Tab-separated table of C-alpha atoms in Angstrom:
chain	number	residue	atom	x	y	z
N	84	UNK	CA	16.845	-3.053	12.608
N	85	UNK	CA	19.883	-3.361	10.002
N	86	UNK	CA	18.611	-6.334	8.893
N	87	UNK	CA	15.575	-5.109	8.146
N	88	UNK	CA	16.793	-1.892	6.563
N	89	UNK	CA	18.592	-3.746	4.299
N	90	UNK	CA	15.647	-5.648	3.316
N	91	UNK	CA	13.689	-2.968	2.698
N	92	UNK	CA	16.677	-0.866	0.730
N	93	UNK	CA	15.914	1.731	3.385
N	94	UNK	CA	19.780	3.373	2.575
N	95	UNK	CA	18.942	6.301	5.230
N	96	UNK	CA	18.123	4.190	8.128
N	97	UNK	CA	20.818	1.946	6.988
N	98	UNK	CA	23.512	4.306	7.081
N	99	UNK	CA	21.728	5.632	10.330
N	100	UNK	CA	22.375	2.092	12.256
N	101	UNK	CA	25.308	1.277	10.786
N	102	UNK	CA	27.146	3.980	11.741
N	103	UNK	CA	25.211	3.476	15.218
N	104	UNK	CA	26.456	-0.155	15.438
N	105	UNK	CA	30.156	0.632	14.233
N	106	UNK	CA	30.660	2.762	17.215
N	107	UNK	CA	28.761	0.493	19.870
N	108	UNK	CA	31.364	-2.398	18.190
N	109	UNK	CA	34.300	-0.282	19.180
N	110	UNK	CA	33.627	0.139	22.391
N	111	UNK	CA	33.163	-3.173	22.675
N	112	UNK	CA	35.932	-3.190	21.403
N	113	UNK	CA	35.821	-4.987	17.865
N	114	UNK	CA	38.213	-2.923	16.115
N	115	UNK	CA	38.305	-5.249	13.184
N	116	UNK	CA	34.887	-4.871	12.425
N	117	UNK	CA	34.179	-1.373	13.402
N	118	UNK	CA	36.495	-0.038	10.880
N	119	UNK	CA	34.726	-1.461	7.786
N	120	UNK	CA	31.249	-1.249	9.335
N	121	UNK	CA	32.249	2.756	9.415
N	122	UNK	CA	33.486	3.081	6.664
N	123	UNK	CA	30.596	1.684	4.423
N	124	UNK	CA	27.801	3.434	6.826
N	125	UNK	CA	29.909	6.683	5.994
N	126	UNK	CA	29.983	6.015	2.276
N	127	UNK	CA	26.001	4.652	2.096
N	128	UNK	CA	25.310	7.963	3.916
N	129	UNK	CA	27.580	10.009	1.517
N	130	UNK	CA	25.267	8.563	-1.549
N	131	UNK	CA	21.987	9.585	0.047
N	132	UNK	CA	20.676	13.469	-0.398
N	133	UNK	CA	19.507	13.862	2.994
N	134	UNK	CA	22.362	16.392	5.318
N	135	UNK	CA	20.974	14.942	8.550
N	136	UNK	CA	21.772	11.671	7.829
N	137	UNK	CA	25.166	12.179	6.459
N	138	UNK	CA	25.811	15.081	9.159
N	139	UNK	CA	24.901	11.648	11.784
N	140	UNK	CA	26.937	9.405	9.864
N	141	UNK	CA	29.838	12.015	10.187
N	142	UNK	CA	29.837	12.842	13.816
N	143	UNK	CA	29.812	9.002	14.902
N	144	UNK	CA	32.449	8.657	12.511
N	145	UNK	CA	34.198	11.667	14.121
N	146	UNK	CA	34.234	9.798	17.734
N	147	UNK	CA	35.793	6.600	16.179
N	148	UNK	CA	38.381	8.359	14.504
N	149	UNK	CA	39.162	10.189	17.834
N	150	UNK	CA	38.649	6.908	20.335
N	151	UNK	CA	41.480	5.572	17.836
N	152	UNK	CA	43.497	8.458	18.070
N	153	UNK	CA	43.457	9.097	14.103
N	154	UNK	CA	43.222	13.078	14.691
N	155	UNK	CA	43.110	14.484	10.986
N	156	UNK	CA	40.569	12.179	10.086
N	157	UNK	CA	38.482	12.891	13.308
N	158	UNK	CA	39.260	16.609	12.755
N	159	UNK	CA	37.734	16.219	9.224
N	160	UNK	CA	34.934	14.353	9.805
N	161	UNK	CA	33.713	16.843	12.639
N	162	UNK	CA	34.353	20.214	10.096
N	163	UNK	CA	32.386	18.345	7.050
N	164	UNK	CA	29.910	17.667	9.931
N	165	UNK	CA	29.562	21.003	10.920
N	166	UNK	CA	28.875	22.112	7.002
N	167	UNK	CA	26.391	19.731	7.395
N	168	UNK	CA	24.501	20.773	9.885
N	169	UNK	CA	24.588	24.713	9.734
N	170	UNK	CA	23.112	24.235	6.514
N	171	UNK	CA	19.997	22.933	8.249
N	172	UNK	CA	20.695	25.167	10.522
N	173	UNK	CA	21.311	22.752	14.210
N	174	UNK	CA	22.288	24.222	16.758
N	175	UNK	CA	21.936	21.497	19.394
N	176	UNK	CA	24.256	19.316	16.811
N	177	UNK	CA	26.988	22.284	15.757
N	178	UNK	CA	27.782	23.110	19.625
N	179	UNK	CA	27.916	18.984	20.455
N	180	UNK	CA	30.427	18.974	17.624
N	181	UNK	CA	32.286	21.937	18.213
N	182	UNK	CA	32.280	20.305	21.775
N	183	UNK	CA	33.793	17.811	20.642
N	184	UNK	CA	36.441	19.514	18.244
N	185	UNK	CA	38.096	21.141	21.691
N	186	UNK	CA	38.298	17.696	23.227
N	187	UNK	CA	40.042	16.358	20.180
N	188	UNK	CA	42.494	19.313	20.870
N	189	UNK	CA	42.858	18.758	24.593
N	190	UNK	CA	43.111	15.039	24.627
N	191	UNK	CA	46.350	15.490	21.842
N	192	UNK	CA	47.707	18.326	24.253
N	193	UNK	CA	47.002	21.215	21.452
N	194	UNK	CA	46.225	23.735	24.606
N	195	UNK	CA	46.384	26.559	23.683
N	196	UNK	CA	44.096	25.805	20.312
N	197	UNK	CA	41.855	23.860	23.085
N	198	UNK	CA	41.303	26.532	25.110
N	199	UNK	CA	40.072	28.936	22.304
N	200	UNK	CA	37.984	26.680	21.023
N	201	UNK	CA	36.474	26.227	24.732
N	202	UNK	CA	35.760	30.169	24.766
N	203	UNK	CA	33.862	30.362	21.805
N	204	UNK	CA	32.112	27.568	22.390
N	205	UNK	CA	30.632	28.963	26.423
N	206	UNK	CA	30.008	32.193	24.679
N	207	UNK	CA	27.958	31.044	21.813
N	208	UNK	CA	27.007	28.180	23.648
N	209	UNK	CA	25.540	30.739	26.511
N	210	UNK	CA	24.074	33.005	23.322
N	211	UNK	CA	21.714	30.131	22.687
N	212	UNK	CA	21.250	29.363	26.212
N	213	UNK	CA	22.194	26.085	25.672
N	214	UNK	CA	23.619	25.544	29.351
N	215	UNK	CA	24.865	22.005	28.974
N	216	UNK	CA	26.819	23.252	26.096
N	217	UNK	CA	28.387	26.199	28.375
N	218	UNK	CA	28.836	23.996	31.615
N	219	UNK	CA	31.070	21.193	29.084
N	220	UNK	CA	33.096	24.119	27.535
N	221	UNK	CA	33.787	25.918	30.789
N	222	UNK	CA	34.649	22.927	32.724
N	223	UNK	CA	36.845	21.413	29.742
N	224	UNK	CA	38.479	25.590	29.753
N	225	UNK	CA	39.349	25.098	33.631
N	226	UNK	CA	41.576	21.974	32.925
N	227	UNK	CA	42.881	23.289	30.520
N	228	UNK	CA	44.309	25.874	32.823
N	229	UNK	CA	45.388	23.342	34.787
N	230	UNK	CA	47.212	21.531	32.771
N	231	UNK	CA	49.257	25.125	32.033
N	232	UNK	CA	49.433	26.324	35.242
N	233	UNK	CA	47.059	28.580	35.847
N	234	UNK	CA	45.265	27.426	38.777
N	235	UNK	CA	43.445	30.784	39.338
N	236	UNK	CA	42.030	30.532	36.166
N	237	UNK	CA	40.875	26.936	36.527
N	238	UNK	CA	39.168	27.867	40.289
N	239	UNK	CA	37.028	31.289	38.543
N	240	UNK	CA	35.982	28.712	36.222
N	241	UNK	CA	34.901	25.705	38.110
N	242	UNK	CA	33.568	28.366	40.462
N	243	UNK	CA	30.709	26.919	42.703
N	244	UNK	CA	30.308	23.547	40.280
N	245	UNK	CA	31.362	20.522	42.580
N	246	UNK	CA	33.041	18.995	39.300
N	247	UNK	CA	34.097	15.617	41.005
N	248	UNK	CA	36.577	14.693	38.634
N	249	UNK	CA	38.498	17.930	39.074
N	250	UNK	CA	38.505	18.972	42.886
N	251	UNK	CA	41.353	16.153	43.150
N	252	UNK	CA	43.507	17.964	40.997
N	253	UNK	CA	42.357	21.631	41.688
N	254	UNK	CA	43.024	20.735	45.593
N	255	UNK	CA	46.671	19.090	44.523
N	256	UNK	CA	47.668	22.815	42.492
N	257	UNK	CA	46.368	24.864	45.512
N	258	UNK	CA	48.707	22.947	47.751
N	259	UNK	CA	46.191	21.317	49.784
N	260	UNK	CA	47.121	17.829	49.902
N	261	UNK	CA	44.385	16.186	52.611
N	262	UNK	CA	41.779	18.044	50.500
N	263	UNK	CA	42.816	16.153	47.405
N	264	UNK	CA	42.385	13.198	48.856
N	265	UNK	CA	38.986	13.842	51.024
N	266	UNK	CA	38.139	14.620	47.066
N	267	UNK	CA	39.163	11.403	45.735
N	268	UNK	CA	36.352	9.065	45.932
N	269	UNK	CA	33.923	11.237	44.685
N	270	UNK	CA	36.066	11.369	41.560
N	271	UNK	CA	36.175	7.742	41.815
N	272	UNK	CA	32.619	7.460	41.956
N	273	UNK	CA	32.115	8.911	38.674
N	274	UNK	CA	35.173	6.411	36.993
N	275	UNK	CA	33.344	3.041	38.154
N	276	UNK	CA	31.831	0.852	34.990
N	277	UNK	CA	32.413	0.360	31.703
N	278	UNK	CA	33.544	3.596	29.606
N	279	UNK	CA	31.650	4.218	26.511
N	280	UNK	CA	32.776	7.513	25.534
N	281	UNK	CA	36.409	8.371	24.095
N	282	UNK	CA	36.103	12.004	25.755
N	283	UNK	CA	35.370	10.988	29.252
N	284	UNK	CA	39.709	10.312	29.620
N	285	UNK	CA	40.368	12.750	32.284
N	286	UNK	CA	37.316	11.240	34.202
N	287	UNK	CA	38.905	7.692	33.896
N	288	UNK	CA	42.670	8.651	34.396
N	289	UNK	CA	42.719	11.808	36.594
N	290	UNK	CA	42.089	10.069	40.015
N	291	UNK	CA	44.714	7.724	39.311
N	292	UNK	CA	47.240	10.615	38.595
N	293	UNK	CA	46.371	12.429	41.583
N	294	UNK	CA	46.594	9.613	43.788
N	295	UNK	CA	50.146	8.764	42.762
N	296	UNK	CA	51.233	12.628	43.408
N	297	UNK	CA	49.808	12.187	46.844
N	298	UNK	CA	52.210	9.257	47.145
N	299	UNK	CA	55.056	10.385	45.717
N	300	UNK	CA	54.635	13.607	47.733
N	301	UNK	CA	55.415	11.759	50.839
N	302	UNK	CA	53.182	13.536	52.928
N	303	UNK	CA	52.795	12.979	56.025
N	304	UNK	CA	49.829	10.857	56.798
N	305	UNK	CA	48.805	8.812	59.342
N	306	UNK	CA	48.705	5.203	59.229
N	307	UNK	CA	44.943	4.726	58.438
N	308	UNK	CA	45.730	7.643	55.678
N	309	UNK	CA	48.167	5.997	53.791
N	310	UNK	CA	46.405	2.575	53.722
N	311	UNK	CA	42.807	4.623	52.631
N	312	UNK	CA	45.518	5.922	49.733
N	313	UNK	CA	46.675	2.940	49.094
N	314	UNK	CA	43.106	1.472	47.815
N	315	UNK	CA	42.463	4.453	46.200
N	316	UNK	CA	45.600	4.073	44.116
N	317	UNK	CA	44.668	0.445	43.014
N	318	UNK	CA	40.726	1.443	42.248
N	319	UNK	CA	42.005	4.477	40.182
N	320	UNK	CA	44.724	2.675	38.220
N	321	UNK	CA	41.933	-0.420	37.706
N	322	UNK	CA	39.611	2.700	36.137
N	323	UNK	CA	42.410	3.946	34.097
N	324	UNK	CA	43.227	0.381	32.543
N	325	UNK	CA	39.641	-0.132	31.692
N	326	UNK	CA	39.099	3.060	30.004
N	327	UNK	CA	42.393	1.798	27.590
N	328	UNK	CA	41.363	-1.188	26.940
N	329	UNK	CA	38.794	-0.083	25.387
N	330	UNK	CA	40.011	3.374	24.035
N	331	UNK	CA	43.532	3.134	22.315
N	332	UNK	CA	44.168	6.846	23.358
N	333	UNK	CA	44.112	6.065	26.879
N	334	UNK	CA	46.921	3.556	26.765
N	335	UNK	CA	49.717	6.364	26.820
N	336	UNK	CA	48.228	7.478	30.202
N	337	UNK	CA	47.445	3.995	31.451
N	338	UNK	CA	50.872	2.506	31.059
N	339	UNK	CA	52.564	5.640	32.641
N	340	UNK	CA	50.747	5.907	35.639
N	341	UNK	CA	51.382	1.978	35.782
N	342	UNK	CA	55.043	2.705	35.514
N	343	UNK	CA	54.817	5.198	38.166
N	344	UNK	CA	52.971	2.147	40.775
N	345	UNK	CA	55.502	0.334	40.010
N	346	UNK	CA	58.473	2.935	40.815
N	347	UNK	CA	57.033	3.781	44.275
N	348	UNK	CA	56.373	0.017	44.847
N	349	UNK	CA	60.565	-0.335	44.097
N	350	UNK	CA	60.110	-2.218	41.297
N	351	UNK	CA	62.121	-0.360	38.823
N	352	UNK	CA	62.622	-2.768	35.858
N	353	UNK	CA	58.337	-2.853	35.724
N	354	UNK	CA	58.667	0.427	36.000
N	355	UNK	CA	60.750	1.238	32.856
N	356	UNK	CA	59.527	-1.449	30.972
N	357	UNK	CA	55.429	0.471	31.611
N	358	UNK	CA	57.161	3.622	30.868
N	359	UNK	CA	58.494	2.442	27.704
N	360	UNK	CA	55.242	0.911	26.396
N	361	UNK	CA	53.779	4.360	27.408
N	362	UNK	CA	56.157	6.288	24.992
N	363	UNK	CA	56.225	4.133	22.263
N	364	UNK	CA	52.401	4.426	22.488
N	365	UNK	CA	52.675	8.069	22.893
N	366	UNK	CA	54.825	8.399	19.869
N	367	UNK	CA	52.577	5.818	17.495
N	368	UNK	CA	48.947	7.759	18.467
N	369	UNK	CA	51.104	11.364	18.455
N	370	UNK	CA	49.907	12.671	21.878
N	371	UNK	CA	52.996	14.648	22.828
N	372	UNK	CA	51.944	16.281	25.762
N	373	UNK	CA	51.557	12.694	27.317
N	374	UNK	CA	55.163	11.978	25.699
N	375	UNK	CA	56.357	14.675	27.880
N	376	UNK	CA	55.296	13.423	31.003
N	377	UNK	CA	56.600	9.872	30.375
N	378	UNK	CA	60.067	11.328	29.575
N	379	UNK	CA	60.013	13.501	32.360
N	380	UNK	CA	59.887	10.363	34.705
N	381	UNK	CA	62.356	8.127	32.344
N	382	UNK	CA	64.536	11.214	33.033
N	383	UNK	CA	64.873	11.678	36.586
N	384	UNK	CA	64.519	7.998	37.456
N	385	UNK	CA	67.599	7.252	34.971
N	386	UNK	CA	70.801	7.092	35.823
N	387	UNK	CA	72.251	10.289	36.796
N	388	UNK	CA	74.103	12.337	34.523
N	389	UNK	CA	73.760	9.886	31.469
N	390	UNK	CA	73.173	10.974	27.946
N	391	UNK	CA	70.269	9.272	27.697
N	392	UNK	CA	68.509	10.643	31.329
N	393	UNK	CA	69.829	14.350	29.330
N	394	UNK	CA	67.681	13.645	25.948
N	395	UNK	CA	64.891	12.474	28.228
N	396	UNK	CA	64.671	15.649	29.785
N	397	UNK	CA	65.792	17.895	26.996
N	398	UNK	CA	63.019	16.645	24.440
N	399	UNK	CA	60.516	16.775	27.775
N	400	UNK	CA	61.188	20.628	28.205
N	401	UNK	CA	60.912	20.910	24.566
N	402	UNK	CA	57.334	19.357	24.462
N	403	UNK	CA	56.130	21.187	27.569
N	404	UNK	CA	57.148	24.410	25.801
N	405	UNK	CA	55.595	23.936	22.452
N	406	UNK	CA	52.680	22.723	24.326
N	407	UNK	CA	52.490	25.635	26.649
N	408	UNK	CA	52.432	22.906	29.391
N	409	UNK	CA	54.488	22.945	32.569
N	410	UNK	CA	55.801	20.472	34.721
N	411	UNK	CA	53.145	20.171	37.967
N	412	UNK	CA	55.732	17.846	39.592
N	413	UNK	CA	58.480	19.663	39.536
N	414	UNK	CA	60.032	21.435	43.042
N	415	UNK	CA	59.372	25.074	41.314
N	416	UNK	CA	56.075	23.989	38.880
N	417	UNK	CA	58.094	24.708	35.727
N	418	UNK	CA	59.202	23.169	32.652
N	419	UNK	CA	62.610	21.515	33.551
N	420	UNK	CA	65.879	23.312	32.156
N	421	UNK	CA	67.167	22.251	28.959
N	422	UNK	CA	70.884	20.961	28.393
């Protein structure tokens, strides 16, 4: 079809594929071609008078940009987008993007600005009774009340929705810790195959999280339990590593939950060394709220009263506040003291 658009000087449906094709290469992933295939699908598009075209070439640039974790530019893209098509006056398109705008907040740990964004979207979402629209902004709203601790919230807004990939970690905050892991494979169910979109993270990486809270928790489960838990573990961190290899803003997550394995398995040198690949990626694709979490563990599995287990924990508190975050495996489910 490229080939032939070419042919035919066809610069619409040429910036149409290409765009089309840069994305389907980075999921592939082809990084090194994706980029320049974007790039001059985005600028053919630019150079054509049509603001569906360039409004399509925008939004699939949007979604690289965010896969790769290069937020201003993803940001950009989706608000030039959004010009684009309220001009011609898209609805379907504007709450898709807008959609996508509050996953681009969530994903960096932006909360609070997530959540807003997520309530504006249901209610004008529910306004044009769009209810696919509503379901993704209330469902994305509820984690993010999760992830801050407010577990009532997240419940009255998952209300009756099964929601597979959250009843892990809605059962873990409600203290039911059999629950969470009846809920497990069905989460699991949903992570199996190839990931192809960069906002599906939680769905890749949240039964893997869960899992490893169930076994750090030490509950007490039977021997059949802990060896159903123990596949579950290795299936969810197999989903998590897929989703990063192809997504660059899953490594952070990936590596840390790794690290984690590893700890409970008493292998502390893998342990640090995944943890320390988790915050250098962290720091390099600027997702602090998974910074946090990686220095929260680098913290209390360092050596006890050392400077460096102190900064650790200090700069972890720090994040968590900014964030609005708390610490969901902590004793008392807050952010840690500070020095």
């Amino acid at each position: 079809g490229l080939a032939l658009a070419l042919r035919t000087g066809q610069a619409d449906v040429r910036a149409r594929l290409q765009s089309a094709i840069a994305l389907a290469v980075g999921v592939v992933p082809l990084r090194a071609l994706s980029k320049p295939l974007m790039r001059g699908a985005l600028a053919t598009a630019r150079g054509i008078d049509d603001p569906a075209t360039v409004g399509l070439g925008l939004e699939l640039a949007a979604l690289h940009a965010f896969a790769l974790g290069r937020w201003s530019e993803a940001r950009a893209h989706i608000h030039e987008a959004l010009g684009r098509y309220e001009t011609l006056g898209d609805r379907h398109r504007t709450l898709e993007l807008r959609s996508t705008l509050a996953a681009v907040a969530y994903t960096r740990g932006q909360f609070a600005a997530a959540a807003a964004l997520f309530v504006d979207l249901a209610h004008d979402a529910a306004a044009a009774g769009n209810t696919r629209a509503r379901s993704w902004a209330e469902l994305g709203h509820a984690l993010v009340a999760f992830r801050t601790g407010d577990t009532a919230r997240g419940l009255a807004l998952l209300g009756s929705r099964r929601a597979a990939t959250l009843q892990p970690l809605a059962r873990l905050h409600l203290g039911e810790p059999r629950e969470a892991l009846e809920a497990l494979p069905a989460a699991l169910a949903l992570a199996r195959g190839r990931p192809i979109k960069c906002w599906t993270l939680e769905r890749f990486a949240l039964p893997a999280e869960v899992a490893l809270a169930l076994r750090e928790a030490d509950l007490d489960l039977t021997g059949a339990e802990r060896a159903r838990l123990a596949r579950l573990e290795r299936e969810a961190l197999r989903a998590a590593r897929r989703f990063a290899r192809v997504f660059p803003i899953g490594a952070p997550r990936e590596a840390h939950l790794r690290g984690l394995s590893h700890w409970l398995d008493g292998r502390p040198g893998r342990a640090r060394r995944a943890w320390g690949e988790a915050l250098a990626a962290a720091q390099k694709l600027e997702m602090p709220w998974d910074e946090a979490r990686v220095r929260l563990d680098l913290g209390r599995h360092g050596v006890n009263g050392s400077t460096e287990q102190a900064d650790h924990l200090d700069r972890a508190a720090t994040l968590l506040e900014e964030l609005g975050a708390f610490d969901d495996r902590g004793d008392d489910r807050r952010v840690p003291s500070r020095r």
